[in-house]
XYZ file of C-alpha atoms in Angstrom:
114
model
C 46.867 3.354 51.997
C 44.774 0.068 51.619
C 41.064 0.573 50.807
C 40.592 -1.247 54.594
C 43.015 1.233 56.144
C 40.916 3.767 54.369
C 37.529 2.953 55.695
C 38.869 2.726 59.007
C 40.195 5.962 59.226
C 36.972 7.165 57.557
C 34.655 5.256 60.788
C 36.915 6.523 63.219
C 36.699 10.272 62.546
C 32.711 10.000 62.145
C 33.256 8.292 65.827
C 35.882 11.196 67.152
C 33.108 13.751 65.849
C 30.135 12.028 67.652
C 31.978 11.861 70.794
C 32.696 15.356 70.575
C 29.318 16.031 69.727
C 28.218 14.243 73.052
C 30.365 16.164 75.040
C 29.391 19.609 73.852
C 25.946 19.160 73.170
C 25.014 16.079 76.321
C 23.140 13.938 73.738
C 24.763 10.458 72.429
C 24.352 10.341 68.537
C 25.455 7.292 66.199
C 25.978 8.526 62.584
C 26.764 6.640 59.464
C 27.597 9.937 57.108
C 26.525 9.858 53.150
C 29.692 10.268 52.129
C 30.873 6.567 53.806
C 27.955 5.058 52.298
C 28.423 6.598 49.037
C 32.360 5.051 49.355
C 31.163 1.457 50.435
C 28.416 1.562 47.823
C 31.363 3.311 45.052
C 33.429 0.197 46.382
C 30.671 -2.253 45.622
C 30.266 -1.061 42.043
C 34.206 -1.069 41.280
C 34.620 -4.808 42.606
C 31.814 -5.858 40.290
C 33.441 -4.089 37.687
C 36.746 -5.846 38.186
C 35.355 -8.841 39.329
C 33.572 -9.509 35.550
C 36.829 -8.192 33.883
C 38.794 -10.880 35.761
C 36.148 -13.320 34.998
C 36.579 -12.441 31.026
C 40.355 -13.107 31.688
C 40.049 -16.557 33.504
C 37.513 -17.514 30.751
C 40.296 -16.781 27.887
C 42.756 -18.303 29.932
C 40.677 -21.435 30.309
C 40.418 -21.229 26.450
C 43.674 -20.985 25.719
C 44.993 -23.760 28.110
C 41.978 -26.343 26.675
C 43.106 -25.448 23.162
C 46.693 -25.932 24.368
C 45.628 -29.563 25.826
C 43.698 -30.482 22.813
C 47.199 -29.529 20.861
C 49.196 -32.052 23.089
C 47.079 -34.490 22.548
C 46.932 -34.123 18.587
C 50.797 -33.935 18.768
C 51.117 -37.237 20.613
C 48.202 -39.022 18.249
C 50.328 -37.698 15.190
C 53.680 -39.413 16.596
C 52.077 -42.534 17.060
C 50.778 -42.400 13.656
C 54.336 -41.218 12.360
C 56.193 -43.946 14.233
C 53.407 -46.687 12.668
C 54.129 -45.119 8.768
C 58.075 -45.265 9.292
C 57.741 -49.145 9.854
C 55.661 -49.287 6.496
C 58.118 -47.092 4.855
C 61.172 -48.832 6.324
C 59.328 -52.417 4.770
C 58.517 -50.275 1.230
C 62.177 -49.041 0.951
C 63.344 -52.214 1.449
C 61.247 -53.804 -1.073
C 62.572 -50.530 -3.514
C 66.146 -51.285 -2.721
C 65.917 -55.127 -3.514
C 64.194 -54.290 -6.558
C 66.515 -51.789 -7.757
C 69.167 -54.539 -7.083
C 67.143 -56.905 -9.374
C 66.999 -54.385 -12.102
C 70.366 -53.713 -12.053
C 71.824 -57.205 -12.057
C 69.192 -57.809 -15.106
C 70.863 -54.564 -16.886
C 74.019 -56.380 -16.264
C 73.002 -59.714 -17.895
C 71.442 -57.553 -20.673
C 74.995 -55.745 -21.300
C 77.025 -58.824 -20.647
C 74.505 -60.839 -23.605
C 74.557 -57.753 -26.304
């Protein structure tokens, strides 16, 4: 049963007993018992308790996701700077590959002269 359901059922047989208590004894009585107080105030203590453990949770949570964010947004930084060092590199290997060229057709004139 729910805890609700619980402390209803709890209420109404402290109710059923006053009432029968009236009837026997002619005098109207309105009791709270101990032990219902003792449940609401054993209630009270649990919901704190879970309450603060859920509150640890959300604050790892919220941890995690910030770190996750913060990740995203090094990713994307790092793409823009790979995207910006392939254009250099793309100019550099050019540069490489006409050189090599030169070199080679020098080697060649070298060869063809000895």
């Amino acid at each position: 049963a729910t805890l609700y359901e619980c402390m209803g059922n709890i209420h109404l047989s402290v109710r059923d007993v006053c009432v029968a208590y009236r009837s026997r004894m002619r005098k109207h009585v309105h009791v709270t018992p101990k032990s219902f107080l003792c449940f609401i105030e054993a209630y009270k203590k649990l919901y704190s308790l879970r309450y603060e453990d859920v509150n640890v949770l959300e604050k790892s949570v919220n941890i995690g996701l910030l770190k996750l964010a913060e990740a995203a947004q090094f990713v994307q930084s790092m793409k823009v700077e790979i995207r910006k060092r392939e254009d250099v590199l793309k100019v550099e290997d050019e540069k490489t590959n006409q050189l090599l060229l030169k070199v080679q057709r020098e080697k060649s004139r070298a060869e063809a002269k000895a």
